[in-house]
Amino acid sequence: MEPTPTPPGQQLDAAHRRRRWLMFLFWGVIFGTAAIGNVLTNRIDADRYHVPVTTWHIVINEVSSPLVSLLLLPFLLMACDRWPLHTDTWRRYVPYYVAGSVVWCVLHIAGMDLLRLLGYTLGGDRYDPGNLLLQFVYEYLKDVRTFFFIVTLSHAVEWFGRQMKGEASLLAEPDEGVPVEPVDRPERFLVRKLGRDFLVATADIEWAQASGNYVNLRVRGRDYPLRSTLAALEAKLDPAVFVRAHRSYVVQLAQVTSIEPLDAGEARLHMADGTVLPCSRRYREALRAVAAGAEPAVVRA
């Protein structure tokens, strides 16, 4: 069976992935320079105050902590994607991050002690972490600051990225008077980008893709994230124009140029701009049925 091609921007779009890699590299530099700086300053202090400690002891002690933090970093960045902090979500998600800071500290201490135990053993010495409760309190007072600095910076970078990209929303229903357009069948979406508001016609949306807590609206080659579920958006779109093709995609029929069947009942949708999107077996027949009464541009398999 020929596999369904991976659609563009699956779950995380390219810009988001680039920002995440840059965040990882940024913290890699921060943790790495901190480790090197701590090794040098501890070596200097040991020589200055005649403390009998070998350099390899200092290296193990100072490198183990940032190394474990760097290994835990991808999971924290994924948590930031899973629980984004917005004005309407932060009260619900902040307790998750508080609990996550405790988990981070416990994993950090466990990983750090294991690395030190291994390093000391290989060096022919014995590592004693001391009182574990006191160690947790001491490390947590440091870890909680690092943890929330990472969380804050991660969300700040994503906020700036959304401002650069533009974030869509439904036109709000006025407090008084009749709405400008039907709220249940919006003709336009409001896109806010770099402090300016733009109106995007619903008819210009080529497809919509579920992406975490957002739905990306594809309009003329650009994606505009809308804070919504795909099911909620689908309920507001005209079913004669927009059809579900996959659990992660709703497409505008007029933008589909052909439906290419695959094995096991799946299909590929060839879009007008050359993009290929997946069509699952569950939605293929329904899409074909609606397409039968659509514009002639749709080629049925």
C-alpha positions as a LaTeX table, in Angstrom:
\begin{tabular}{lrrr}
\hline
Residue & $x$ (\AA) & $y$ (\AA) & $z$ (\AA) \\
\hline
Met1 & 0.00 & 0.00 & 0.00 \\
Glu2 & 1.36 & 3.39 & $-0.96$ \\
Pro3 & 1.50 & 5.63 & 2.13 \\
Thr4 & $-0.50$ & 8.81 & 2.29 \\
Pro5 & 1.90 & 11.75 & 1.91 \\
Thr6 & 2.66 & 13.80 & 4.98 \\
Pro7 & 0.67 & 17.00 & 4.56 \\
Pro8 & 2.37 & 20.39 & 4.85 \\
Gly9 & 2.58 & 21.73 & 8.37 \\
Gln10 & 1.39 & 18.53 & 10.04 \\
Gln11 & 0.61 & 19.45 & 13.69 \\
Leu12 & 3.41 & 22.01 & 13.87 \\
Asp13 & 4.09 & 24.35 & 10.95 \\
Ala14 & 7.59 & 25.00 & 9.65 \\
Ala15 & 7.90 & 28.41 & 11.33 \\
His16 & 6.93 & 26.91 & 14.68 \\
Arg17 & 9.44 & 24.10 & 14.30 \\
Arg18 & 12.18 & 26.62 & 13.45 \\
Arg19 & 11.35 & 28.63 & 16.56 \\
Arg20 & 11.47 & 25.50 & 18.68 \\
Trp21 & 14.90 & 24.54 & 17.29 \\
Leu22 & 16.15 & 28.07 & 17.91 \\
Met23 & 14.84 & 27.89 & 21.47 \\
Phe24 & 16.65 & 24.58 & 22.00 \\
Leu25 & 19.89 & 25.99 & 20.55 \\
Phe26 & 19.52 & 29.15 & 22.64 \\
Trp27 & 19.16 & 27.19 & 25.86 \\
Gly28 & 21.95 & 24.84 & 24.78 \\
Val29 & 24.26 & 27.86 & 24.55 \\
Ile30 & 22.99 & 29.23 & 27.89 \\
Phe31 & 23.41 & 25.92 & 29.73 \\
Gly32 & 26.73 & 25.21 & 28.02 \\
Thr33 & 28.31 & 28.59 & 28.79 \\
Ala34 & 27.01 & 28.39 & 32.37 \\
Ala35 & 28.65 & 24.98 & 32.82 \\
Ile36 & 31.98 & 26.18 & 31.40 \\
Gly37 & 31.88 & 29.35 & 33.49 \\
Asn38 & 31.09 & 27.43 & 36.68 \\
Val39 & 33.91 & 24.95 & 36.05 \\
Leu40 & 36.45 & 27.77 & 35.56 \\
Thr41 & 35.30 & 29.85 & 38.54 \\
Asn42 & 35.19 & 26.83 & 40.84 \\
Arg43 & 38.69 & 25.81 & 39.74 \\
Ile44 & 39.95 & 29.35 & 40.40 \\
Asp45 & 38.23 & 29.49 & 43.81 \\
Ala46 & 39.62 & 26.09 & 44.77 \\
Asp47 & 43.16 & 27.23 & 43.94 \\
Arg48 & 42.70 & 30.60 & 45.62 \\
Tyr49 & 41.38 & 29.18 & 48.89 \\
His50 & 43.50 & 26.00 & 48.74 \\
Val51 & 40.49 & 23.64 & 48.60 \\
Pro52 & 41.69 & 20.08 & 47.86 \\
Val53 & 39.46 & 19.19 & 44.92 \\
Thr54 & 40.41 & 17.73 & 41.55 \\
Thr55 & 39.35 & 19.28 & 38.27 \\
Trp56 & 37.42 & 16.19 & 37.18 \\
His57 & 35.27 & 16.42 & 40.34 \\
Ile58 & 34.43 & 20.02 & 39.45 \\
Val59 & 33.65 & 19.11 & 35.83 \\
Ile60 & 31.27 & 16.30 & 36.82 \\
Asn61 & 29.52 & 18.45 & 39.43 \\
Glu62 & 29.06 & 21.46 & 37.14 \\
Val63 & 28.32 & 19.70 & 33.83 \\
Ser64 & 25.81 & 17.14 & 35.14 \\
Ser65 & 23.18 & 19.71 & 36.16 \\
Pro66 & 22.91 & 21.71 & 32.87 \\
Leu67 & 23.20 & 18.50 & 30.83 \\
Val68 & 20.13 & 17.00 & 32.53 \\
Ser69 & 18.26 & 20.32 & 32.13 \\
Leu70 & 19.04 & 20.28 & 28.42 \\
Leu71 & 17.77 & 16.69 & 28.11 \\
Leu72 & 14.51 & 17.68 & 29.85 \\
Leu73 & 14.06 & 20.82 & 27.74 \\
Pro74 & 12.26 & 19.21 & 24.72 \\
Phe75 & 9.57 & 17.82 & 27.02 \\
Leu76 & 9.00 & 21.24 & 28.59 \\
Leu77 & 8.74 & 22.86 & 25.15 \\
Met78 & 6.17 & 20.21 & 24.15 \\
Ala79 & 4.24 & 21.02 & 27.33 \\
Cys80 & 4.23 & 24.69 & 26.31 \\
Asp81 & 2.68 & 23.64 & 22.99 \\
Arg82 & 0.13 & 21.44 & 24.75 \\
Trp83 & $-0.92$ & 24.05 & 27.33 \\
Pro84 & $-0.53$ & 27.50 & 25.76 \\
Leu85 & $-1.01$ & 30.43 & 28.11 \\
His86 & $-3.53$ & 32.98 & 26.84 \\
Thr87 & $-5.79$ & 35.45 & 28.57 \\
Asp88 & $-8.59$ & 32.88 & 28.58 \\
Thr89 & $-6.49$ & 29.83 & 29.54 \\
Trp90 & $-3.76$ & 30.90 & 31.96 \\
Arg91 & $-5.86$ & 30.40 & 35.10 \\
Arg92 & $-6.58$ & 26.83 & 34.05 \\
Tyr93 & $-3.05$ & 25.98 & 32.93 \\
Val94 & $-0.82$ & 27.72 & 35.51 \\
Pro95 & $-1.46$ & 24.95 & 38.12 \\
Tyr96 & $-0.22$ & 22.45 & 35.51 \\
Tyr97 & 3.03 & 24.39 & 35.23 \\
Val98 & 3.42 & 24.67 & 39.01 \\
Ala99 & 3.06 & 20.88 & 39.27 \\
Gly100 & 5.37 & 20.52 & 36.28 \\
Ser101 & 8.07 & 22.56 & 38.04 \\
Val102 & 8.08 & 20.01 & 40.88 \\
Val103 & 8.34 & 17.13 & 38.38 \\
Trp104 & 11.12 & 18.99 & 36.55 \\
Cys105 & 13.06 & 19.41 & 39.80 \\
Val106 & 12.65 & 15.75 & 40.83 \\
Leu107 & 13.81 & 14.51 & 37.40 \\
His108 & 16.62 & 17.04 & 37.37 \\
Ile109 & 17.92 & 15.88 & 40.77 \\
Ala110 & 17.56 & 12.19 & 39.88 \\
Gly111 & 19.38 & 12.57 & 36.55 \\
Met112 & 22.06 & 14.80 & 38.05 \\
Asp113 & 22.77 & 12.41 & 40.95 \\
Leu114 & 22.89 & 9.41 & 38.62 \\
Leu115 & 25.41 & 11.13 & 36.34 \\
Arg116 & 27.54 & 12.16 & 39.30 \\
Leu117 & 27.34 & 8.68 & 40.78 \\
Leu118 & 28.45 & 7.21 & 37.46 \\
Gly119 & 31.25 & 9.74 & 37.01 \\
Tyr120 & 32.57 & 9.36 & 40.52 \\
Thr121 & 32.46 & 5.56 & 40.26 \\
Leu122 & 34.42 & 5.60 & 37.01 \\
Gly123 & 36.91 & 7.93 & 38.65 \\
Gly124 & 37.37 & 5.57 & 41.59 \\
Asp125 & 35.61 & 7.77 & 44.12 \\
Arg126 & 32.34 & 7.73 & 46.05 \\
Tyr127 & 29.53 & 10.22 & 45.51 \\
Asp128 & 27.32 & 11.20 & 48.45 \\
Pro129 & 24.33 & 13.45 & 47.62 \\
Gly130 & 23.70 & 14.09 & 51.32 \\
Asn131 & 20.24 & 14.74 & 52.75 \\
Leu132 & 17.83 & 14.24 & 49.84 \\
Leu133 & 15.09 & 16.47 & 51.29 \\
Leu134 & 17.54 & 19.31 & 51.83 \\
Gln135 & 18.90 & 18.74 & 48.33 \\
Phe136 & 15.37 & 18.97 & 46.87 \\
Val137 & 14.63 & 22.25 & 48.67 \\
Tyr138 & 17.97 & 23.71 & 47.60 \\
Glu139 & 17.63 & 22.63 & 43.97 \\
Tyr140 & 13.95 & 23.57 & 43.69 \\
Leu141 & 14.68 & 27.16 & 44.72 \\
Lys142 & 16.97 & 27.32 & 41.69 \\
Asp143 & 15.03 & 25.08 & 39.33 \\
Val144 & 11.71 & 26.89 & 39.72 \\
Arg145 & 13.28 & 30.10 & 38.42 \\
Thr146 & 14.86 & 28.34 & 35.45 \\
Phe147 & 11.64 & 26.42 & 34.74 \\
Phe148 & 9.37 & 29.46 & 34.64 \\
Phe149 & 11.92 & 31.54 & 32.75 \\
Ile150 & 11.90 & 28.88 & 30.02 \\
Val151 & 8.08 & 28.76 & 30.06 \\
Thr152 & 7.77 & 32.56 & 29.93 \\
Leu153 & 10.32 & 32.96 & 27.15 \\
Ser154 & 8.78 & 30.10 & 25.15 \\
His155 & 5.31 & 31.65 & 25.24 \\
Ala156 & 6.71 & 35.11 & 24.52 \\
Val157 & 8.47 & 33.80 & 21.40 \\
Glu158 & 5.28 & 32.06 & 20.25 \\
Trp159 & 3.23 & 35.21 & 20.89 \\
Phe160 & 5.65 & 37.26 & 18.80 \\
Gly161 & 5.57 & 34.58 & 16.10 \\
Arg162 & 1.77 & 34.76 & 15.99 \\
Gln163 & 1.92 & 38.55 & 15.73 \\
Met164 & 4.28 & 38.29 & 12.78 \\
Lys165 & 2.20 & 35.59 & 11.13 \\
Gly166 & $-1.25$ & 36.94 & 11.92 \\
Glu167 & $-3.89$ & 35.31 & 14.09 \\
Ala168 & $-7.47$ & 34.85 & 12.93 \\
Ser169 & $-10.65$ & 35.16 & 14.96 \\
Leu170 & $-14.37$ & 35.21 & 14.30 \\
Leu171 & $-16.00$ & 38.60 & 14.02 \\
Ala172 & $-17.48$ & 39.36 & 17.43 \\
Glu173 & $-21.21$ & 39.72 & 17.82 \\
Pro174 & $-21.99$ & 43.34 & 18.76 \\
Asp175 & $-23.24$ & 44.12 & 22.25 \\
Glu176 & $-26.16$ & 46.03 & 20.75 \\
Gly177 & $-27.93$ & 45.89 & 17.44 \\
Val178 & $-28.01$ & 43.34 & 14.66 \\
Pro179 & $-24.74$ & 41.57 & 13.72 \\
Val180 & $-23.08$ & 42.74 & 10.52 \\
Glu181 & $-23.27$ & 39.18 & 9.21 \\
Pro182 & $-24.70$ & 35.87 & 10.43 \\
Val183 & $-22.64$ & 34.60 & 13.36 \\
Asp184 & $-23.41$ & 30.97 & 12.50 \\
Arg185 & $-22.22$ & 31.38 & 8.86 \\
Pro186 & $-19.46$ & 34.01 & 8.93 \\
Glu187 & $-18.60$ & 35.55 & 5.59 \\
Arg188 & $-15.30$ & 36.94 & 6.88 \\
Phe189 & $-12.68$ & 36.28 & 9.54 \\
Leu190 & $-10.75$ & 38.94 & 11.37 \\
Val191 & $-6.95$ & 38.57 & 11.12 \\
Arg192 & $-4.81$ & 40.60 & 13.50 \\
Lys193 & $-1.21$ & 41.02 & 12.42 \\
Leu194 & 1.40 & 43.37 & 13.91 \\
Gly195 & $-1.26$ & 45.49 & 15.56 \\
Arg196 & $-3.44$ & 45.85 & 12.44 \\
Asp197 & $-6.74$ & 44.15 & 11.62 \\
Phe198 & $-7.51$ & 42.58 & 8.24 \\
Leu199 & $-10.65$ & 40.91 & 6.95 \\
Val200 & $-10.28$ & 37.54 & 5.24 \\
Ala201 & $-13.22$ & 36.31 & 3.19 \\
Thr202 & $-14.44$ & 32.83 & 4.10 \\
Ala203 & $-14.63$ & 32.09 & 0.36 \\
Asp204 & $-10.84$ & 32.60 & 0.14 \\
Ile205 & $-10.10$ & 29.82 & 2.64 \\
Glu206 & $-8.63$ & 26.90 & 0.68 \\
Trp207 & $-8.57$ & 24.46 & 3.59 \\
Ala208 & $-8.42$ & 24.35 & 7.36 \\
Gln209 & $-6.03$ & 22.14 & 9.31 \\
Ala210 & $-6.19$ & 21.17 & 12.98 \\
Ser211 & $-2.92$ & 22.05 & 14.72 \\
Gly212 & $-2.90$ & 21.55 & 18.47 \\
Asn213 & $-5.15$ & 24.13 & 20.12 \\
Tyr214 & $-5.55$ & 25.99 & 16.84 \\
Val215 & $-6.95$ & 25.52 & 13.36 \\
Asn216 & $-4.75$ & 26.87 & 10.58 \\
Leu217 & $-6.73$ & 28.64 & 7.85 \\
Arg218 & $-4.90$ & 28.39 & 4.52 \\
Val219 & $-5.45$ & 31.54 & 2.45 \\
Arg220 & $-3.38$ & 32.21 & $-0.70$ \\
Gly221 & $-0.41$ & 30.21 & 0.50 \\
Arg222 & $-0.39$ & 31.59 & 4.05 \\
Asp223 & $-1.64$ & 30.01 & 7.27 \\
Tyr224 & $-3.60$ & 32.02 & 9.82 \\
Pro225 & $-4.13$ & 30.27 & 13.18 \\
Leu226 & $-7.66$ & 30.41 & 14.57 \\
Arg227 & $-8.12$ & 29.47 & 18.21 \\
Ser228 & $-10.81$ & 26.84 & 17.76 \\
Thr229 & $-11.39$ & 23.14 & 17.27 \\
Leu230 & $-11.83$ & 21.84 & 13.75 \\
Ala231 & $-15.29$ & 20.51 & 14.61 \\
Ala232 & $-16.43$ & 23.92 & 15.91 \\
Leu233 & $-15.14$ & 25.63 & 12.77 \\
Glu234 & $-16.74$ & 23.03 & 10.50 \\
Ala235 & $-20.11$ & 23.67 & 12.13 \\
Lys236 & $-19.87$ & 27.34 & 11.08 \\
Leu237 & $-18.91$ & 26.69 & 7.46 \\
Asp238 & $-21.32$ & 26.00 & 4.60 \\
Pro239 & $-21.38$ & 22.17 & 4.20 \\
Ala240 & $-22.02$ & 22.56 & 0.48 \\
Val241 & $-18.72$ & 24.46 & 0.15 \\
Phe242 & $-16.46$ & 23.05 & 2.86 \\
Val243 & $-16.22$ & 19.31 & 3.47 \\
Arg244 & $-14.33$ & 17.23 & 6.02 \\
Ala245 & $-11.69$ & 15.12 & 4.28 \\
His246 & $-9.68$ & 13.90 & 7.25 \\
Arg247 & $-9.83$ & 14.13 & 11.01 \\
Ser248 & $-7.34$ & 17.01 & 10.70 \\
Tyr249 & $-8.62$ & 18.67 & 7.50 \\
Val250 & $-11.62$ & 20.50 & 6.11 \\
Val251 & $-11.27$ & 21.49 & 2.44 \\
Gln252 & $-13.09$ & 23.85 & 0.11 \\
Leu253 & $-14.43$ & 21.72 & $-2.74$ \\
Ala254 & $-13.75$ & 24.37 & $-5.35$ \\
Gln255 & $-10.03$ & 24.12 & $-4.52$ \\
Val256 & $-9.90$ & 20.34 & $-5.08$ \\
Thr257 & $-8.79$ & 19.56 & $-8.64$ \\
Ser258 & $-8.70$ & 15.76 & $-8.37$ \\
Ile259 & $-9.18$ & 12.87 & $-5.98$ \\
Glu260 & $-6.54$ & 10.16 & $-6.35$ \\
Pro261 & $-7.60$ & 6.82 & $-4.83$ \\
Leu262 & $-5.13$ & 4.79 & $-2.77$ \\
Asp263 & $-5.23$ & 1.32 & $-1.28$ \\
Ala264 & $-7.43$ & 0.56 & 1.75 \\
Gly265 & $-9.99$ & 3.16 & 0.68 \\
Glu266 & $-7.83$ & 6.22 & 1.36 \\
Ala267 & $-7.16$ & 8.96 & $-1.17$ \\
Arg268 & $-5.08$ & 11.98 & $-2.01$ \\
Leu269 & $-6.63$ & 15.35 & $-2.67$ \\
His270 & $-4.79$ & 17.42 & $-5.25$ \\
Met271 & $-5.44$ & 21.08 & $-4.52$ \\
Ala272 & $-5.47$ & 23.98 & $-6.97$ \\
Asp273 & $-2.14$ & 25.33 & $-5.67$ \\
Gly274 & $-0.39$ & 21.97 & $-6.17$ \\
Thr275 & $-0.54$ & 20.86 & $-2.55$ \\
Val276 & $-1.50$ & 17.26 & $-1.83$ \\
Leu277 & $-3.67$ & 16.60 & 1.24 \\
Pro278 & $-4.77$ & 13.29 & 2.77 \\
Cys279 & $-8.32$ & 12.00 & 2.53 \\
Ser280 & $-9.14$ & 9.21 & 4.96 \\
Arg281 & $-11.39$ & 6.27 & 4.17 \\
Arg282 & $-13.90$ & 7.47 & 6.75 \\
Tyr283 & $-14.60$ & 10.73 & 4.88 \\
Arg284 & $-13.87$ & 9.77 & 1.26 \\
Glu285 & $-17.35$ & 8.65 & 0.22 \\
Ala286 & $-19.03$ & 11.62 & 1.89 \\
Leu287 & $-16.66$ & 13.96 & 0.09 \\
Arg288 & $-17.36$ & 12.24 & $-3.24$ \\
Ala289 & $-21.09$ & 12.48 & $-2.64$ \\
Val290 & $-20.93$ & 16.22 & $-1.99$ \\
Ala291 & $-18.52$ & 16.71 & $-4.87$ \\
Ala292 & $-21.02$ & 15.12 & $-7.21$ \\
Gly293 & $-23.11$ & 18.26 & $-6.97$ \\
Ala294 & $-20.18$ & 20.68 & $-6.81$ \\
Glu295 & $-18.48$ & 22.72 & $-9.52$ \\
Pro296 & $-17.12$ & 20.82 & $-12.54$ \\
Ala297 & $-13.56$ & 21.61 & $-11.44$ \\
Val298 & $-13.74$ & 18.61 & $-9.13$ \\
Val299 & $-12.52$ & 15.46 & $-10.89$ \\
Arg300 & $-14.00$ & 12.34 & $-9.37$ \\
Ala301 & $-12.07$ & 9.11 & $-9.25$ \\
\hline
\end{tabular}
